[in-house]
Coordinates of C-alpha atoms and ligand atoms in Angstrom, one line a residue:
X1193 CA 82.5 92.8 125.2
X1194 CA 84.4 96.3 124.4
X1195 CA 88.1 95.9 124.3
X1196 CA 89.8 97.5 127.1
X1197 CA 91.3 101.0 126.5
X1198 CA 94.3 100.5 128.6
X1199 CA 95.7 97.6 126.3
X1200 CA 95.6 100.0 123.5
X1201 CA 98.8 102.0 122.3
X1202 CA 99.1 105.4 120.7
X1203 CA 101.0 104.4 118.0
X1204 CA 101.3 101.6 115.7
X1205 CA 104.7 99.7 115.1
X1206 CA 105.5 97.3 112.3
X1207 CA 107.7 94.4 113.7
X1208 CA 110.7 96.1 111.6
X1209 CA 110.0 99.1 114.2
X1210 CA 108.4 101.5 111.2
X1211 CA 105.8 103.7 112.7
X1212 CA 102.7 103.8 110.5
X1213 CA 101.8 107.0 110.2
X1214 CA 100.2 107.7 106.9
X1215 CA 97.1 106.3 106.0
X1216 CA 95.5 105.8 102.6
X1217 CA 92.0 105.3 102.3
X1218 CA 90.3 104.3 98.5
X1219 CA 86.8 105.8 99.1
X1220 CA 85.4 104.1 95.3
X1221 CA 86.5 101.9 93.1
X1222 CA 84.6 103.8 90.1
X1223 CA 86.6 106.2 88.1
X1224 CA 85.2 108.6 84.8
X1225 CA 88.2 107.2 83.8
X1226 CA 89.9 104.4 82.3
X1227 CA 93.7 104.9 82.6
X1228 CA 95.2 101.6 80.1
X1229 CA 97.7 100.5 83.5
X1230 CA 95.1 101.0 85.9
X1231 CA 91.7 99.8 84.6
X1232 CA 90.6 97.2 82.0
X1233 CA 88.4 99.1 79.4
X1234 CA 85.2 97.4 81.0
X1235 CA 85.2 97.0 84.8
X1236 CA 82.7 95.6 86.9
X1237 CA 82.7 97.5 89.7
X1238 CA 82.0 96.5 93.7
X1239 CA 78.2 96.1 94.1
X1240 CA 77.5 99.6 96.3
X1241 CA 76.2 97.7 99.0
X1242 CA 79.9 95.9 99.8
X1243 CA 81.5 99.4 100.2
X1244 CA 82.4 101.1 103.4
X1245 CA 79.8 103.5 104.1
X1246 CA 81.4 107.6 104.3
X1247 CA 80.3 107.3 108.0
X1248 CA 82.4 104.0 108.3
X1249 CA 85.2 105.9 106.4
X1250 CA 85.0 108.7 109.0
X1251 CA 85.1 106.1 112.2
X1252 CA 88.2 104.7 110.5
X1253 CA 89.5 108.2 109.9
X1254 CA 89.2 108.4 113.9
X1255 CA 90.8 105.3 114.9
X1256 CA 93.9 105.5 113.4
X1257 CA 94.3 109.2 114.4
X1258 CA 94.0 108.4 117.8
X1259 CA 96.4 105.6 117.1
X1260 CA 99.1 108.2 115.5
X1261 CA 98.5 108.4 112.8
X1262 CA 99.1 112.3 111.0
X1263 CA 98.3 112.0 107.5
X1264 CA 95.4 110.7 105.3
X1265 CA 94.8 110.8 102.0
X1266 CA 92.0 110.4 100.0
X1267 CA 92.0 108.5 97.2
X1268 CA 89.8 105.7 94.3
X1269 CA 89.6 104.9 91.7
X1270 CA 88.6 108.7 91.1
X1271 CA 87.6 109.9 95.0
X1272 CA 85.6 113.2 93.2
X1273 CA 83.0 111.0 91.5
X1274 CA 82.0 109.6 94.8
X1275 CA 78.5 111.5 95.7
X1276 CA 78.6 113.0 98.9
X1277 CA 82.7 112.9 99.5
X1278 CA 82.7 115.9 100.7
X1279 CA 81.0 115.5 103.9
X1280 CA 83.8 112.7 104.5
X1281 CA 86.9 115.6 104.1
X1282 CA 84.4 118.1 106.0
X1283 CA 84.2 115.0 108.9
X1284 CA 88.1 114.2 109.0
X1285 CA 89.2 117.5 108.8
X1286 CA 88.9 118.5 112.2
X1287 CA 89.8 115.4 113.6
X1288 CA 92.5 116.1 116.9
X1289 CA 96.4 114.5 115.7
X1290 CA 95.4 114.9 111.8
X1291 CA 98.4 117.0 110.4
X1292 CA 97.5 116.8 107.3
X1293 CA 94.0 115.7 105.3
X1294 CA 95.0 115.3 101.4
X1295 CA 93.9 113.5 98.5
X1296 CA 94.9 112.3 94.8
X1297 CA 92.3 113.1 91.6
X1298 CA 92.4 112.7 88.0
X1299 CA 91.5 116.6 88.0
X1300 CA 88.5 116.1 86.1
X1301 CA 85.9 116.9 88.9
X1302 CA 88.4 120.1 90.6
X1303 CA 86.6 122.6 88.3
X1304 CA 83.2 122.2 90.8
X1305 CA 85.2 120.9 94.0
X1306 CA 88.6 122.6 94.4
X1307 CA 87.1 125.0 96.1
X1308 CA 85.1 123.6 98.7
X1309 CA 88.0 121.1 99.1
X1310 CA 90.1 123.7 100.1
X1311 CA 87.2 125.5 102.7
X1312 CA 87.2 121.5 104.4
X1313 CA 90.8 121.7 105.2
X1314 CA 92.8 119.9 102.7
X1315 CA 96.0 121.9 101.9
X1316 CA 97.7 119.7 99.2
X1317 CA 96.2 117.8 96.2
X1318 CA 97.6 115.8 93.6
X1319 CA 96.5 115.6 90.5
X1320 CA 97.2 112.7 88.0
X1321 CA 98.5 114.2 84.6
X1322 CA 100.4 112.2 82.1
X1323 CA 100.4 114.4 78.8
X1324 CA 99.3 117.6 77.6
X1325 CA 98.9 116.2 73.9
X1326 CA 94.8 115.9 74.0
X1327 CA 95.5 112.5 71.5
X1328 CA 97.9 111.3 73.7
X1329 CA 95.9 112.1 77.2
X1330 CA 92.7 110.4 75.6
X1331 CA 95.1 107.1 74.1
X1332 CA 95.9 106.9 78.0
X1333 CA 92.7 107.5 79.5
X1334 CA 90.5 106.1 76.9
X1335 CA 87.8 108.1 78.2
X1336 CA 89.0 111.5 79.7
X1337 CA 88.9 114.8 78.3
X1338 CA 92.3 116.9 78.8
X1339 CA 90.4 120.2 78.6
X1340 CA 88.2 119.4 81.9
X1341 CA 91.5 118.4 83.6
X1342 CA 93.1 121.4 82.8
X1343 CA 90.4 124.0 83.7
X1344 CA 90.0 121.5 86.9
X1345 CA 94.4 122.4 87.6
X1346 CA 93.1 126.1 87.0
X1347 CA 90.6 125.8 89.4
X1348 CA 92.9 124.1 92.0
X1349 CA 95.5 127.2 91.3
X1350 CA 92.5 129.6 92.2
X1351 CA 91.7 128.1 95.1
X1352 CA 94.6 128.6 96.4
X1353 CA 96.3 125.3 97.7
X1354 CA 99.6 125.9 99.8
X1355 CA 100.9 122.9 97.0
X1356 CA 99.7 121.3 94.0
X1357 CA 101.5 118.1 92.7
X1358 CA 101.2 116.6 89.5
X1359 CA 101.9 112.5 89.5
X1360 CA 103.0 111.4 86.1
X1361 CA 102.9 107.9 85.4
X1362 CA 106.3 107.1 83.3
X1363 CA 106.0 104.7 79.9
X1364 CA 108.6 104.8 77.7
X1365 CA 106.4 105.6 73.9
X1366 CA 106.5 109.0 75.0
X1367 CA 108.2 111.5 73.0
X1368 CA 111.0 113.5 75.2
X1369 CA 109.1 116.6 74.3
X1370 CA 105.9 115.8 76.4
X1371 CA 108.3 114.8 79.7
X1372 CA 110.4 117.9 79.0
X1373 CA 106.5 119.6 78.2
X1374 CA 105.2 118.7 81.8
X1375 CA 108.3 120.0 83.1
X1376 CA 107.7 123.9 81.9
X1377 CA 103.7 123.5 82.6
X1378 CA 104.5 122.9 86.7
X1379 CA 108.0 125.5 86.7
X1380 CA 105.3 127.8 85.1
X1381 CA 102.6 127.3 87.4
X1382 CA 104.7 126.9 90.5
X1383 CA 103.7 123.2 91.2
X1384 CA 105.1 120.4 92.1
X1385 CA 105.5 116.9 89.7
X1386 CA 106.8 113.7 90.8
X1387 CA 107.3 111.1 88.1
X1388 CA 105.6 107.6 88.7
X1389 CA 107.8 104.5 87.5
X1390 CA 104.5 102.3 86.6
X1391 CA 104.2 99.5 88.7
X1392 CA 103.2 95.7 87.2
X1393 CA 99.5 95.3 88.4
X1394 CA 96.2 94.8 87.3
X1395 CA 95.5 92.0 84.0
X1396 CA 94.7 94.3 81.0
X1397 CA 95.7 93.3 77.4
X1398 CA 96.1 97.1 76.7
X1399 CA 98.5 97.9 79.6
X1400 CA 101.8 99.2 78.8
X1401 CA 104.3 95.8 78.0
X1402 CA 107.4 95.1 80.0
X1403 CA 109.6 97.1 77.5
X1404 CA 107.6 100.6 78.3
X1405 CA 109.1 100.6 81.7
X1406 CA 111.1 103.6 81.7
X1407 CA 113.2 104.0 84.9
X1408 CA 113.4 107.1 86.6
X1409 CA 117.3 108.0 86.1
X1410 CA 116.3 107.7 82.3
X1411 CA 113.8 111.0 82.7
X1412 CA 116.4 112.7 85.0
X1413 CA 119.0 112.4 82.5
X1414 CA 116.1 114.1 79.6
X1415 CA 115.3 116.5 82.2
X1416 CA 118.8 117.3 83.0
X1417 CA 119.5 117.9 79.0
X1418 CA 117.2 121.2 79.6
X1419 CA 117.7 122.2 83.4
X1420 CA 119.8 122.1 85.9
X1421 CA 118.3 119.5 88.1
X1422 CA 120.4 118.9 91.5
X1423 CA 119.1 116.3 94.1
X1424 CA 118.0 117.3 98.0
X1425 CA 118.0 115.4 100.9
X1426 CA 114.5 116.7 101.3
X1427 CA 111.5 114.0 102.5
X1428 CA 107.9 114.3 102.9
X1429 CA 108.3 110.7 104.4
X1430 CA 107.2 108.7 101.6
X1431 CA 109.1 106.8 99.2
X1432 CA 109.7 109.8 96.8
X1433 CA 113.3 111.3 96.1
X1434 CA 113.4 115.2 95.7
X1435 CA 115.4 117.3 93.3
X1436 CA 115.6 121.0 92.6
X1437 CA 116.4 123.0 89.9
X1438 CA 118.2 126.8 91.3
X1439 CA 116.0 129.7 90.9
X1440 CA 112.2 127.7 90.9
X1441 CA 109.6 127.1 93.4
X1442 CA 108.7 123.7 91.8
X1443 CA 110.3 120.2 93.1
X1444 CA 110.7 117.7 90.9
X1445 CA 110.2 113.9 92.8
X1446 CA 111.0 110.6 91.6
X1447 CA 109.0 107.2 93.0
X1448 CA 111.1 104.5 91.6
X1449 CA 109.4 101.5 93.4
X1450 CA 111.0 99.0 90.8
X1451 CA 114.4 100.7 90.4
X1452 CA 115.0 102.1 93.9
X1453 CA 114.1 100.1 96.8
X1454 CA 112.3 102.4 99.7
X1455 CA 110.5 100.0 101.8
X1456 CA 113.1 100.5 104.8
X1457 CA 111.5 103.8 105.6
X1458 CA 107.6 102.6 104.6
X1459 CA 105.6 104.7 107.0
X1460 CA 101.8 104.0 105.2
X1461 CA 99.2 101.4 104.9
X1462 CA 96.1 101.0 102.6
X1463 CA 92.0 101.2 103.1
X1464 CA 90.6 100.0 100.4
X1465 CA 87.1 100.7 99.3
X1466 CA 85.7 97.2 100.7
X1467 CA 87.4 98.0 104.0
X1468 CA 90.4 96.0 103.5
X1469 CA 93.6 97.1 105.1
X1470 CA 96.3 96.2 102.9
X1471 CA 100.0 96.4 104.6
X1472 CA 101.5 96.6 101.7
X1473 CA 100.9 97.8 98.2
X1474 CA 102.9 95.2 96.9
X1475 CA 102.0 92.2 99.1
X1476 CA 98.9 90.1 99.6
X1477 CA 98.6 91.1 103.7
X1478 CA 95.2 92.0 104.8
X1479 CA 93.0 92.6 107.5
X1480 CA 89.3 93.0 107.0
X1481 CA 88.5 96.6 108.7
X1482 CA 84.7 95.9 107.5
X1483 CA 83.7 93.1 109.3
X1484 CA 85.0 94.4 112.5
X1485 CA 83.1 97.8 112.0
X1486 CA 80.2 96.2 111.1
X1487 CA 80.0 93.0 113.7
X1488 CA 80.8 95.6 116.4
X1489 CA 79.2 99.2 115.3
X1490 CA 80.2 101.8 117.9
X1491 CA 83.0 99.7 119.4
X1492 CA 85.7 101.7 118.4
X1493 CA 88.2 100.5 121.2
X1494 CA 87.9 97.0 119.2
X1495 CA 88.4 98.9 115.8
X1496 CA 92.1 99.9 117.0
X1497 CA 92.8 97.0 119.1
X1498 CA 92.5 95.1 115.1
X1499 CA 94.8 97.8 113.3
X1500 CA 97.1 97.7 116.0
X1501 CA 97.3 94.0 115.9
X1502 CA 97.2 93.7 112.0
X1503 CA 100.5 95.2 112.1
X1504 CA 102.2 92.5 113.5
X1505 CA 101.7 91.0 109.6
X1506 CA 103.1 94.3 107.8
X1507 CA 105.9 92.7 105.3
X1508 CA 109.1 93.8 104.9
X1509 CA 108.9 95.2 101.6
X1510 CA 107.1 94.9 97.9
X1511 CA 107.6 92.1 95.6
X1512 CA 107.2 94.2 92.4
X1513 CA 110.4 92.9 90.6
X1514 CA 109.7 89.3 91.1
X1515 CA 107.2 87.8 88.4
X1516 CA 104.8 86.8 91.0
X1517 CA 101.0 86.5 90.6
X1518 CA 98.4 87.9 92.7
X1519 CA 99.0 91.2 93.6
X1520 CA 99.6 91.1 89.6
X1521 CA 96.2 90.6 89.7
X1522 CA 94.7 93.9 91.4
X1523 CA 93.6 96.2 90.1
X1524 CA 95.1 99.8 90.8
X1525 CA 92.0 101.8 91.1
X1526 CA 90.9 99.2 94.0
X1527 CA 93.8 99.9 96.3
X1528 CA 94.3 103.8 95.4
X1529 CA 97.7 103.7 93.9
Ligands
LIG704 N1 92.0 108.6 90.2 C1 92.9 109.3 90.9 C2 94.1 109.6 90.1 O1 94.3 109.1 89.0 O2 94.9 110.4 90.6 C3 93.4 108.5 92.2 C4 93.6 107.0 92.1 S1 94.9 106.5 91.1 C5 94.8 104.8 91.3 C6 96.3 107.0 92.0 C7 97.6 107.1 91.3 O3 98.1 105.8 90.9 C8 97.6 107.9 90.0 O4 98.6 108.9 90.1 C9 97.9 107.0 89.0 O5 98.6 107.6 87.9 C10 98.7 105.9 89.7 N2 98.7 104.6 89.0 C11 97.7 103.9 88.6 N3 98.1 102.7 88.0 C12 99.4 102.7 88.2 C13 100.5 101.8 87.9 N4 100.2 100.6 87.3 N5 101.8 102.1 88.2 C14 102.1 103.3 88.8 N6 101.1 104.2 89.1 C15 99.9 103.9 88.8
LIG705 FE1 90.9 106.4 87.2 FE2 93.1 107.3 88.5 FE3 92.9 104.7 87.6 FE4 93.2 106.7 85.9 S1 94.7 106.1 87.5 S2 91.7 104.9 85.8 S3 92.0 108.3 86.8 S4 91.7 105.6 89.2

């Protein structure tokens, strides 16, 4: 039997009275990538046939819109290697109550796609860039090639995005050159970077150890040795914390999950590419989206009525400073970072 329309709110409220209204929604778990905290070297990847469909993406994209929600953002794995993606950004779009339609890459696809990403309505992009050193960016990557990310940022520049973000993951092996080297490459290009304090999951033997953490106040105190670098009160209602430096268009962010707690103000939950919807990126809490779409297709009224009352199970916060297992245990690229 449908679920009655009139039970159903228009927004969704966390029992810590948060309104969720950014949603993130992993549409692979495949990446040409193999980022060393992100990925083990071989992955076996989700058989094709247990992913949501784009169409079941889309009906998803609907449901939380008309439950509030103004943001999505497309993510993976790498969201660009995905055939057909898209038709999901030309299907979401246009959907009414959708502020704004984004997404996060690796760059390495932007040279074919930045520009009909830009014709479907997304606006912003950020692209994943941890050095410019073509040794170093293949060490991190294992597989990537810098050059194809960089004429991929060239194509994003041409395109004509209102913003383009770098997201720089922060270990501590690199040389104060390279953070200092991103620095000039966004002031020169009048983007945005936000630098990434790397957060404790997935298993690999080759992932960064425990002593590469490097907090953020440790790069804003090399970045400050160059430029004057003076914090804002500015929010784009996420977790990141904005800084200036007089006389540039760029803003220089800072998400310090380990260091800096933020979960007060957590506005966002997770799709990932089975269909899970993860509360928290740093807690086990799940719903299964999937087996709702699927056991009811069409019944969209029944869709909401679950993400509505899945929220009644969205933690307080993240766990990443205690030693715990499990969440340990997944893997970045499967819940889009
Ligand atoms: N493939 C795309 C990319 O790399 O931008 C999108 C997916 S990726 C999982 C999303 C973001 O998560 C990237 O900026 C990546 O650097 C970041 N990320 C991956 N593993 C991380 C980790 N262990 N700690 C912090 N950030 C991580
Ligand atoms: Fe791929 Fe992004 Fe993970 Fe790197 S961080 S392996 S690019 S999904």
């Amino acid at each position: 039997m449908a679920t009655d329309v009139h039970e159903l709110p228009n927004r969704l409220i966390d029992p810590f009275g948060r309104q969720v209204t950014y949603v993130r929604m992993s549409v692979t778990d495949r990446c040409d990538f193999r980022c060393v905290y992100c990925m083990s070297e071989r992955m076996t990847f989700i058989p094709r046939a247990q992913l949501l469909t784009l169409e079941e993406m889309a009906t998803l994209g609907q449901a939380f819109t008309e439950l509030g929600v103004r943001k999505l953002r497309i993510t993976g794995g790498e969201p660009l290697v995905r055939r057909n993606v898209l038709s999901l950004f030309q299907q979401l779009g246009p959907l009414p109550g959708l502020e704004e339609l984004t997404l996060t890459t690796n760059g390495s696809q932007l040279e074919r796609l930045a520009g009909p990403l830009r014709d479907a309505g997304v606006r912003r992009i950020n692209i994943s860039l941890d050095s410019l050193d073509p040794r170093r960016f293949r060490r991190i990557t294992r597989i990537g090639d810098l050059n194809k990310v960089l004429r991929g940022i060239e194509a994003a520049l041409t395109a004509g995005f209102d913003r383009i973000k770098l997201n720089t993951v922060a270990i501590r092996d690199r040389g104060d050159e390279e953070v200092l080297g991103l620095l000039d490459f966004v002031l020169a290009r009048g983007m945005d970077i936000t630098f990434i304090e790397q957060m404790p999951t997935g298993t690999d033997a080759d992932a960064p150890s425990p002593q590469s953490f490097l907090p953020s106040d440790e790069i804003l105190e090399l970045l400050r040795t160059r430029y004057a670098v003076v914090a804002t009160d500015e929010t784009t209602g996420g977790p990141a914390r904005y800084y200036r430096i007089p006389g540039q268009a760029s803003r220089v962010g800072f998400i310090s999950p380990r260091s800096h707690s933020f979960c007060e103000g957590c506005n966002r939950v997770r799709v990932t590419t089975e269909g899970q919807l993860l509360l928290c990126l740093g807690q086990d809490h799940a719903v299964d989206l999937k087996q709702v779409l699927r056991a009811y297709p069409g019944d969209l009224n029944r869709l909401k009525q679950t993400i509505v009352q899945a929220m009644k199970i969205k933690p307080k916060g993240h766990d990443f400073n205690q030693a715990r297992q499990g969440v340990a245990f997944r893997h970045m690229s499967s819940t889009g970072g």
